[in-house]
Amino acid sequence: MSYNIIVSPIALKNIEEAVEYYILKANKKIALDFLNDYKKTYKTLQLNPFINFTIIIIAFSLLKNFLISLFLLLMKFQKLFF
């Protein structure tokens, strides 16, 4: 059974802004990885929106992309001053 997942307009805007940020501040691969993680998470929620593990998947996916972009920004910063 597949559930209907409703993504709020605010959430869609946040996702769009995150993709734009990753493209501008990191690179397109990070933006694509973020979108792929979002799609996987969305499909997982469609199959079973009641499982607590999906919350961990969402948090991990977002955290992973944040840490990658932070690392890339720090590397750019390091090149400017060292």
mmCIF file of N, CA, C and O in Angstrom:
data_model
loop_
_atom_site.group_PDB
_atom_site.id
_atom_site.type_symbol
_atom_site.label_atom_id
_atom_site.label_comp_id
_atom_site.label_asym_id
_atom_site.label_seq_id
_atom_site.Cartn_x
_atom_site.Cartn_y
_atom_site.Cartn_z
ATOM 1 N N MET A 1 0.840 -1.175 0.000
ATOM 2 C CA MET A 1 0.000 0.000 0.000
ATOM 3 C C MET A 1 0.888 1.241 0.000
ATOM 4 O O MET A 1 1.846 1.331 0.751
ATOM 5 N N SER A 2 0.543 2.195 -0.833
ATOM 6 C CA SER A 2 1.303 3.437 -0.929
ATOM 7 C C SER A 2 0.471 4.580 -0.350
ATOM 8 O O SER A 2 -0.692 4.754 -0.692
ATOM 9 N N TYR A 3 1.082 5.340 0.541
ATOM 10 C CA TYR A 3 0.403 6.458 1.177
ATOM 11 C C TYR A 3 0.638 7.740 0.388
ATOM 12 O O TYR A 3 1.667 7.904 -0.272
ATOM 13 N N ASN A 4 -0.309 8.657 0.482
ATOM 14 C CA ASN A 4 -0.172 9.955 -0.157
ATOM 15 C C ASN A 4 0.562 10.884 0.804
ATOM 16 O O ASN A 4 0.084 11.162 1.894
ATOM 17 N N ILE A 5 1.707 11.361 0.394
ATOM 18 C CA ILE A 5 2.504 12.259 1.227
ATOM 19 C C ILE A 5 2.269 13.685 0.738
ATOM 20 O O ILE A 5 2.414 13.984 -0.443
ATOM 21 N N ILE A 6 1.918 14.561 1.660
ATOM 22 C CA ILE A 6 1.673 15.959 1.316
ATOM 23 C C ILE A 6 2.867 16.774 1.797
ATOM 24 O O ILE A 6 3.188 16.789 2.984
ATOM 25 N N VAL A 7 3.508 17.444 0.860
ATOM 26 C CA VAL A 7 4.641 18.307 1.188
ATOM 27 C C VAL A 7 4.126 19.745 1.157
ATOM 28 O O VAL A 7 3.590 20.195 0.147
ATOM 29 N N SER A 8 4.291 20.429 2.253
ATOM 30 C CA SER A 8 3.769 21.798 2.352
ATOM 31 C C SER A 8 4.517 22.739 1.413
ATOM 32 O O SER A 8 5.672 22.483 1.052
ATOM 33 N N PRO A 9 3.877 23.827 1.034
ATOM 34 C CA PRO A 9 4.551 24.812 0.184
ATOM 35 C C PRO A 9 5.832 25.357 0.822
ATOM 36 O O PRO A 9 6.821 25.596 0.133
ATOM 37 N N ILE A 10 5.820 25.516 2.131
ATOM 38 C CA ILE A 10 7.024 25.999 2.830
ATOM 39 C C ILE A 10 8.150 24.975 2.708
ATOM 40 O O ILE A 10 9.299 25.336 2.451
ATOM 41 N N ALA A 11 7.827 23.702 2.884
ATOM 42 C CA ALA A 11 8.841 22.652 2.754
ATOM 43 C C ALA A 11 9.392 22.605 1.328
ATOM 44 O O ALA A 11 10.609 22.466 1.130
ATOM 45 N N LEU A 12 8.528 22.722 0.331
ATOM 46 C CA LEU A 12 8.987 22.739 -1.060
ATOM 47 C C LEU A 12 9.912 23.924 -1.323
ATOM 48 O O LEU A 12 10.934 23.788 -2.000
ATOM 49 N N LYS A 13 9.566 25.068 -0.762
ATOM 50 C CA LYS A 13 10.414 26.257 -0.918
ATOM 51 C C LYS A 13 11.757 26.034 -0.234
ATOM 52 O O LYS A 13 12.807 26.408 -0.774
ATOM 53 N N ASN A 14 11.754 25.429 0.950
ATOM 54 C CA ASN A 14 12.999 25.145 1.658
ATOM 55 C C ASN A 14 13.891 24.191 0.860
ATOM 56 O O ASN A 14 15.108 24.364 0.816
ATOM 57 N N ILE A 15 13.278 23.192 0.253
ATOM 58 C CA ILE A 15 14.033 22.241 -0.563
ATOM 59 C C ILE A 15 14.651 22.955 -1.759
ATOM 60 O O ILE A 15 15.833 22.776 -2.074
ATOM 61 N N GLU A 16 13.858 23.792 -2.419
ATOM 62 C CA GLU A 16 14.350 24.549 -3.573
ATOM 63 C C GLU A 16 15.501 25.476 -3.172
ATOM 64 O O GLU A 16 16.525 25.548 -3.864
ATOM 65 N N GLU A 17 15.356 26.144 -2.040
ATOM 66 C CA GLU A 17 16.417 27.035 -1.557
ATOM 67 C C GLU A 17 17.672 26.257 -1.188
ATOM 68 O O GLU A 17 18.792 26.735 -1.426
ATOM 69 N N ALA A 18 17.503 25.083 -0.616
ATOM 70 C CA ALA A 18 18.665 24.258 -0.270
ATOM 71 C C ALA A 18 19.426 23.844 -1.531
ATOM 72 O O ALA A 18 20.652 23.909 -1.568
ATOM 73 N N VAL A 19 18.700 23.445 -2.563
ATOM 74 C CA VAL A 19 19.337 23.049 -3.822
ATOM 75 C C VAL A 19 20.094 24.235 -4.418
ATOM 76 O O VAL A 19 21.247 24.097 -4.839
ATOM 77 N N GLU A 20 19.462 25.393 -4.443
ATOM 78 C CA GLU A 20 20.126 26.587 -4.964
ATOM 79 C C GLU A 20 21.382 26.914 -4.161
ATOM 80 O O GLU A 20 22.423 27.267 -4.724
ATOM 81 N N TYR A 21 21.288 26.794 -2.839
ATOM 82 C CA TYR A 21 22.434 27.059 -1.970
ATOM 83 C C TYR A 21 23.581 26.098 -2.279
ATOM 84 O O TYR A 21 24.733 26.514 -2.404
ATOM 85 N N TYR A 22 23.256 24.804 -2.387
ATOM 86 C CA TYR A 22 24.305 23.821 -2.662
ATOM 87 C C TYR A 22 24.954 24.069 -4.017
ATOM 88 O O TYR A 22 26.166 23.904 -4.169
ATOM 89 N N ILE A 23 24.171 24.472 -5.009
ATOM 90 C CA ILE A 23 24.745 24.762 -6.326
ATOM 91 C C ILE A 23 25.680 25.964 -6.239
ATOM 92 O O ILE A 23 26.786 25.939 -6.789
ATOM 93 N N LEU A 24 25.260 27.011 -5.544
ATOM 94 C CA LEU A 24 26.066 28.238 -5.464
ATOM 95 C C LEU A 24 27.278 28.105 -4.545
ATOM 96 O O LEU A 24 28.363 28.582 -4.871
ATOM 97 N N LYS A 25 27.104 27.483 -3.406
ATOM 98 C CA LYS A 25 28.158 27.465 -2.391
ATOM 99 C C LYS A 25 29.024 26.202 -2.417
ATOM 100 O O LYS A 25 30.142 26.223 -1.915
ATOM 101 N N ALA A 26 28.505 25.121 -2.961
ATOM 102 C CA ALA A 26 29.287 23.874 -3.007
ATOM 103 C C ALA A 26 29.451 23.488 -4.472
ATOM 104 O O ALA A 26 30.297 24.045 -5.159
ATOM 105 N N ASN A 27 28.645 22.542 -4.935
ATOM 106 C CA ASN A 27 28.669 22.181 -6.358
ATOM 107 C C ASN A 27 27.391 21.437 -6.723
ATOM 108 O O ASN A 27 26.581 21.106 -5.872
ATOM 109 N N LYS A 28 27.242 21.185 -8.021
ATOM 110 C CA LYS A 28 26.007 20.565 -8.511
ATOM 111 C C LYS A 28 25.849 19.133 -8.007
ATOM 112 O O LYS A 28 24.736 18.670 -7.806
ATOM 113 N N LYS A 29 26.962 18.418 -7.804
ATOM 114 C CA LYS A 29 26.864 17.039 -7.326
ATOM 115 C C LYS A 29 26.218 16.987 -5.940
ATOM 116 O O LYS A 29 25.389 16.133 -5.675
ATOM 117 N N ILE A 30 26.594 17.908 -5.084
ATOM 118 C CA ILE A 30 26.000 17.938 -3.739
ATOM 119 C C ILE A 30 24.506 18.232 -3.841
ATOM 120 O O ILE A 30 23.705 17.625 -3.132
ATOM 121 N N ALA A 31 24.145 19.141 -4.735
ATOM 122 C CA ALA A 31 22.726 19.456 -4.925
ATOM 123 C C ALA A 31 21.970 18.229 -5.430
ATOM 124 O O ALA A 31 20.874 17.921 -4.955
ATOM 125 N N LEU A 32 22.567 17.508 -6.377
ATOM 126 C CA LEU A 32 21.924 16.289 -6.890
ATOM 127 C C LEU A 32 21.834 15.214 -5.813
ATOM 128 O O LEU A 32 20.826 14.510 -5.722
ATOM 129 N N ASP A 33 22.880 15.067 -5.012
ATOM 130 C CA ASP A 33 22.842 14.098 -3.910
ATOM 131 C C ASP A 33 21.721 14.437 -2.934
ATOM 132 O O ASP A 33 21.009 13.556 -2.456
ATOM 133 N N PHE A 34 21.577 15.728 -2.645
ATOM 134 C CA PHE A 34 20.504 16.169 -1.757
ATOM 135 C C PHE A 34 19.141 15.799 -2.338
ATOM 136 O O PHE A 34 18.278 15.260 -1.637
ATOM 137 N N LEU A 35 18.938 16.074 -3.629
ATOM 138 C CA LEU A 35 17.656 15.750 -4.271
ATOM 139 C C LEU A 35 17.411 14.243 -4.294
ATOM 140 O O LEU A 35 16.281 13.794 -4.068
ATOM 141 N N ASN A 36 18.450 13.474 -4.559
ATOM 142 C CA ASN A 36 18.297 12.011 -4.548
ATOM 143 C C ASN A 36 17.938 11.506 -3.156
ATOM 144 O O ASN A 36 17.085 10.620 -3.014
ATOM 145 N N ASP A 37 18.577 12.058 -2.130
ATOM 146 C CA ASP A 37 18.233 11.677 -0.752
ATOM 147 C C ASP A 37 16.791 12.049 -0.429
ATOM 148 O O ASP A 37 16.073 11.298 0.233
ATOM 149 N N TYR A 38 16.367 13.221 -0.891
ATOM 150 C CA TYR A 38 14.987 13.652 -0.681
ATOM 151 C C TYR A 38 14.013 12.678 -1.347
ATOM 152 O O TYR A 38 13.027 12.260 -0.737
ATOM 153 N N LYS A 39 14.301 12.308 -2.594
ATOM 154 C CA LYS A 39 13.419 11.379 -3.316
ATOM 155 C C LYS A 39 13.356 10.022 -2.626
ATOM 156 O O LYS A 39 12.273 9.427 -2.507
ATOM 157 N N LYS A 40 14.497 9.518 -2.161
ATOM 158 C CA LYS A 40 14.513 8.230 -1.451
ATOM 159 C C LYS A 40 13.687 8.308 -0.175
ATOM 160 O O LYS A 40 12.924 7.397 0.141
ATOM 161 N N THR A 41 13.856 9.397 0.543
ATOM 162 C CA THR A 41 13.116 9.578 1.790
ATOM 163 C C THR A 41 11.618 9.683 1.525
ATOM 164 O O THR A 41 10.803 9.086 2.232
ATOM 165 N N TYR A 42 11.255 10.407 0.477
ATOM 166 C CA TYR A 42 9.853 10.552 0.098
ATOM 167 C C TYR A 42 9.240 9.187 -0.221
ATOM 168 O O TYR A 42 8.150 8.859 0.250
ATOM 169 N N LYS A 43 9.957 8.380 -0.996
ATOM 170 C CA LYS A 43 9.458 7.042 -1.351
ATOM 171 C C LYS A 43 9.336 6.157 -0.113
ATOM 172 O O LYS A 43 8.382 5.383 0.006
ATOM 173 N N THR A 44 10.295 6.277 0.795
ATOM 174 C CA THR A 44 10.237 5.501 2.037
ATOM 175 C C THR A 44 9.011 5.888 2.847
ATOM 176 O O THR A 44 8.303 5.023 3.380
ATOM 177 N N LEU A 45 8.746 7.180 2.930
ATOM 178 C CA LEU A 45 7.569 7.638 3.667
ATOM 179 C C LEU A 45 6.271 7.191 3.007
ATOM 180 O O LEU A 45 5.293 6.900 3.694
ATOM 181 N N GLN A 46 6.256 7.115 1.687
ATOM 182 C CA GLN A 46 5.060 6.634 0.990
ATOM 183 C C GLN A 46 4.761 5.182 1.370
ATOM 184 O O GLN A 46 3.603 4.799 1.506
ATOM 185 N N LEU A 47 5.807 4.400 1.539
ATOM 186 C CA LEU A 47 5.613 2.990 1.872
ATOM 187 C C LEU A 47 5.223 2.781 3.330
ATOM 188 O O LEU A 47 4.416 1.915 3.641
ATOM 189 N N ASN A 48 5.824 3.559 4.217
ATOM 190 C CA ASN A 48 5.538 3.388 5.639
ATOM 191 C C ASN A 48 5.776 4.702 6.384
ATOM 192 O O ASN A 48 6.854 4.921 6.932
ATOM 193 N N PRO A 49 4.788 5.570 6.437
ATOM 194 C CA PRO A 49 4.971 6.865 7.096
ATOM 195 C C PRO A 49 4.990 6.784 8.624
ATOM 196 O O PRO A 49 5.275 7.779 9.279
ATOM 197 N N PHE A 50 4.720 5.615 9.165
ATOM 198 C CA PHE A 50 4.610 5.484 10.620
ATOM 199 C C PHE A 50 5.876 4.981 11.287
ATOM 200 O O PHE A 50 5.960 4.954 12.505
ATOM 201 N N ILE A 51 6.845 4.609 10.520
ATOM 202 C CA ILE A 51 8.053 4.048 11.111
ATOM 203 C C ILE A 51 8.972 5.170 11.596
ATOM 204 O O ILE A 51 9.206 6.148 10.906
ATOM 205 N N ASN A 52 9.451 5.059 12.792
ATOM 206 C CA ASN A 52 10.336 6.077 13.361
ATOM 207 C C ASN A 52 11.680 6.129 12.653
ATOM 208 O O ASN A 52 12.341 7.154 12.656
ATOM 209 N N PHE A 53 12.072 5.028 12.064
ATOM 210 C CA PHE A 53 13.361 4.971 11.393
ATOM 211 C C PHE A 53 13.438 5.972 10.247
ATOM 212 O O PHE A 53 14.503 6.497 9.939
ATOM 213 N N THR A 54 12.310 6.287 9.622
ATOM 214 C CA THR A 54 12.331 7.241 8.514
ATOM 215 C C THR A 54 12.759 8.627 8.980
ATOM 216 O O THR A 54 13.395 9.363 8.236
ATOM 217 N N ILE A 55 12.457 8.966 10.214
ATOM 218 C CA ILE A 55 12.898 10.253 10.756
ATOM 219 C C ILE A 55 14.418 10.278 10.827
ATOM 220 O O ILE A 55 15.048 11.291 10.499
ATOM 221 N N ILE A 56 15.000 9.176 11.218
ATOM 222 C CA ILE A 56 16.458 9.085 11.268
ATOM 223 C C ILE A 56 17.047 9.202 9.867
ATOM 224 O O ILE A 56 18.051 9.882 9.665
ATOM 225 N N ILE A 57 16.417 8.585 8.890
ATOM 226 C CA ILE A 57 16.894 8.662 7.505
ATOM 227 C C ILE A 57 16.862 10.111 7.023
ATOM 228 O O ILE A 57 17.825 10.600 6.428
ATOM 229 N N ILE A 58 15.781 10.811 7.286
ATOM 230 C CA ILE A 58 15.666 12.210 6.873
ATOM 231 C C ILE A 58 16.764 13.043 7.535
ATOM 232 O O ILE A 58 17.470 13.801 6.874
ATOM 233 N N ALA A 59 16.884 12.903 8.834
ATOM 234 C CA ALA A 59 17.875 13.691 9.565
ATOM 235 C C ALA A 59 19.282 13.379 9.073
ATOM 236 O O ALA A 59 20.091 14.289 8.869
ATOM 237 N N PHE A 60 19.581 12.107 8.864
ATOM 238 C CA PHE A 60 20.911 11.726 8.401
ATOM 239 C C PHE A 60 21.187 12.284 7.013
ATOM 240 O O PHE A 60 22.272 12.801 6.741
ATOM 241 N N SER A 61 20.215 12.202 6.122
ATOM 242 C CA SER A 61 20.396 12.710 4.759
ATOM 243 C C SER A 61 20.679 14.209 4.769
ATOM 244 O O SER A 61 21.597 14.672 4.095
ATOM 245 N N LEU A 62 19.904 14.948 5.524
ATOM 246 C CA LEU A 62 20.100 16.396 5.585
ATOM 247 C C LEU A 62 21.420 16.738 6.263
ATOM 248 O O LEU A 62 22.153 17.621 5.803
ATOM 249 N N LEU A 63 21.751 16.041 7.334
ATOM 250 C CA LEU A 63 23.000 16.284 8.042
ATOM 251 C C LEU A 63 24.198 15.961 7.153
ATOM 252 O O LEU A 63 25.167 16.706 7.103
ATOM 253 N N LYS A 64 24.120 14.854 6.428
ATOM 254 C CA LYS A 64 25.218 14.450 5.546
ATOM 255 C C LYS A 64 25.500 15.544 4.523
ATOM 256 O O LYS A 64 26.650 15.938 4.332
ATOM 257 N N ASN A 65 24.473 16.056 3.884
ATOM 258 C CA ASN A 65 24.652 17.098 2.878
ATOM 259 C C ASN A 65 25.160 18.391 3.499
ATOM 260 O O ASN A 65 25.993 19.085 2.918
ATOM 261 N N PHE A 66 24.682 18.722 4.683
ATOM 262 C CA PHE A 66 25.160 19.918 5.365
ATOM 263 C C PHE A 66 26.644 19.790 5.678
ATOM 264 O O PHE A 66 27.416 20.721 5.459
ATOM 265 N N LEU A 67 27.056 18.643 6.181
ATOM 266 C CA LEU A 67 28.460 18.457 6.533
ATOM 267 C C LEU A 67 29.359 18.497 5.304
ATOM 268 O O LEU A 67 30.454 19.058 5.345
ATOM 269 N N ILE A 68 28.898 17.926 4.200
ATOM 270 C CA ILE A 68 29.684 17.972 2.967
ATOM 271 C C ILE A 68 29.838 19.409 2.500
ATOM 272 O O ILE A 68 30.940 19.840 2.152
ATOM 273 N N SER A 69 28.748 20.166 2.496
ATOM 274 C CA SER A 69 28.838 21.556 2.039
ATOM 275 C C SER A 69 29.703 22.384 2.994
ATOM 276 O O SER A 69 30.477 23.229 2.550
ATOM 277 N N LEU A 70 29.594 22.129 4.276
ATOM 278 C CA LEU A 70 30.425 22.829 5.251
ATOM 279 C C LEU A 70 31.899 22.523 5.010
ATOM 280 O O LEU A 70 32.747 23.413 5.021
ATOM 281 N N PHE A 71 32.224 21.261 4.764
ATOM 282 C CA PHE A 71 33.601 20.865 4.474
ATOM 283 C C PHE A 71 34.122 21.589 3.238
ATOM 284 O O PHE A 71 35.236 22.127 3.231
ATOM 285 N N LEU A 72 33.320 21.643 2.171
ATOM 286 C CA LEU A 72 33.752 22.312 0.947
ATOM 287 C C LEU A 72 33.955 23.811 1.168
ATOM 288 O O LEU A 72 34.908 24.396 0.645
ATOM 289 N N LEU A 73 33.076 24.420 1.942
ATOM 290 C CA LEU A 73 33.241 25.836 2.237
ATOM 291 C C LEU A 73 34.503 26.087 3.046
ATOM 292 O O LEU A 73 35.231 27.053 2.808
ATOM 293 N N LEU A 74 34.787 25.215 3.996
ATOM 294 C CA LEU A 74 36.006 25.360 4.791
ATOM 295 C C LEU A 74 37.253 25.181 3.931
ATOM 296 O O LEU A 74 38.253 25.867 4.122
ATOM 297 N N MET A 75 37.186 24.275 2.970
ATOM 298 C CA MET A 75 38.320 24.074 2.065
ATOM 299 C C MET A 75 38.548 25.330 1.220
ATOM 300 O O MET A 75 39.687 25.741 1.012
ATOM 301 N N LYS A 76 37.471 25.952 0.744
ATOM 302 C CA LYS A 76 37.604 27.193 -0.024
ATOM 303 C C LYS A 76 38.184 28.294 0.860
ATOM 304 O O LYS A 76 39.039 29.064 0.440
ATOM 305 N N PHE A 77 37.715 28.370 2.098
ATOM 306 C CA PHE A 77 38.207 29.366 3.051
ATOM 307 C C PHE A 77 39.690 29.151 3.306
ATOM 308 O O PHE A 77 40.465 30.098 3.346
ATOM 309 N N GLN A 78 40.084 27.927 3.466
ATOM 310 C CA GLN A 78 41.480 27.597 3.730
ATOM 311 C C GLN A 78 42.364 28.029 2.554
ATOM 312 O O GLN A 78 43.454 28.562 2.765
ATOM 313 N N LYS A 79 41.898 27.840 1.336
ATOM 314 C CA LYS A 79 42.675 28.236 0.159
ATOM 315 C C LYS A 79 42.871 29.746 0.088
ATOM 316 O O LYS A 79 43.874 30.223 -0.428
ATOM 317 N N LEU A 80 41.915 30.496 0.617
ATOM 318 C CA LEU A 80 42.024 31.954 0.580
ATOM 319 C C LEU A 80 43.097 32.487 1.531
ATOM 320 O O LEU A 80 43.758 33.484 1.232
ATOM 321 N N PHE A 81 43.288 31.827 2.661
ATOM 322 C CA PHE A 81 44.171 32.360 3.688
ATOM 323 C C PHE A 81 45.454 31.571 3.920
ATOM 324 O O PHE A 81 46.326 32.036 4.641
ATOM 325 N N PHE A 82 45.567 30.403 3.327
ATOM 326 C CA PHE A 82 46.772 29.594 3.584
ATOM 327 C C PHE A 82 47.444 29.193 2.306
ATOM 328 O O PHE A 82 47.021 28.953 1.322
#
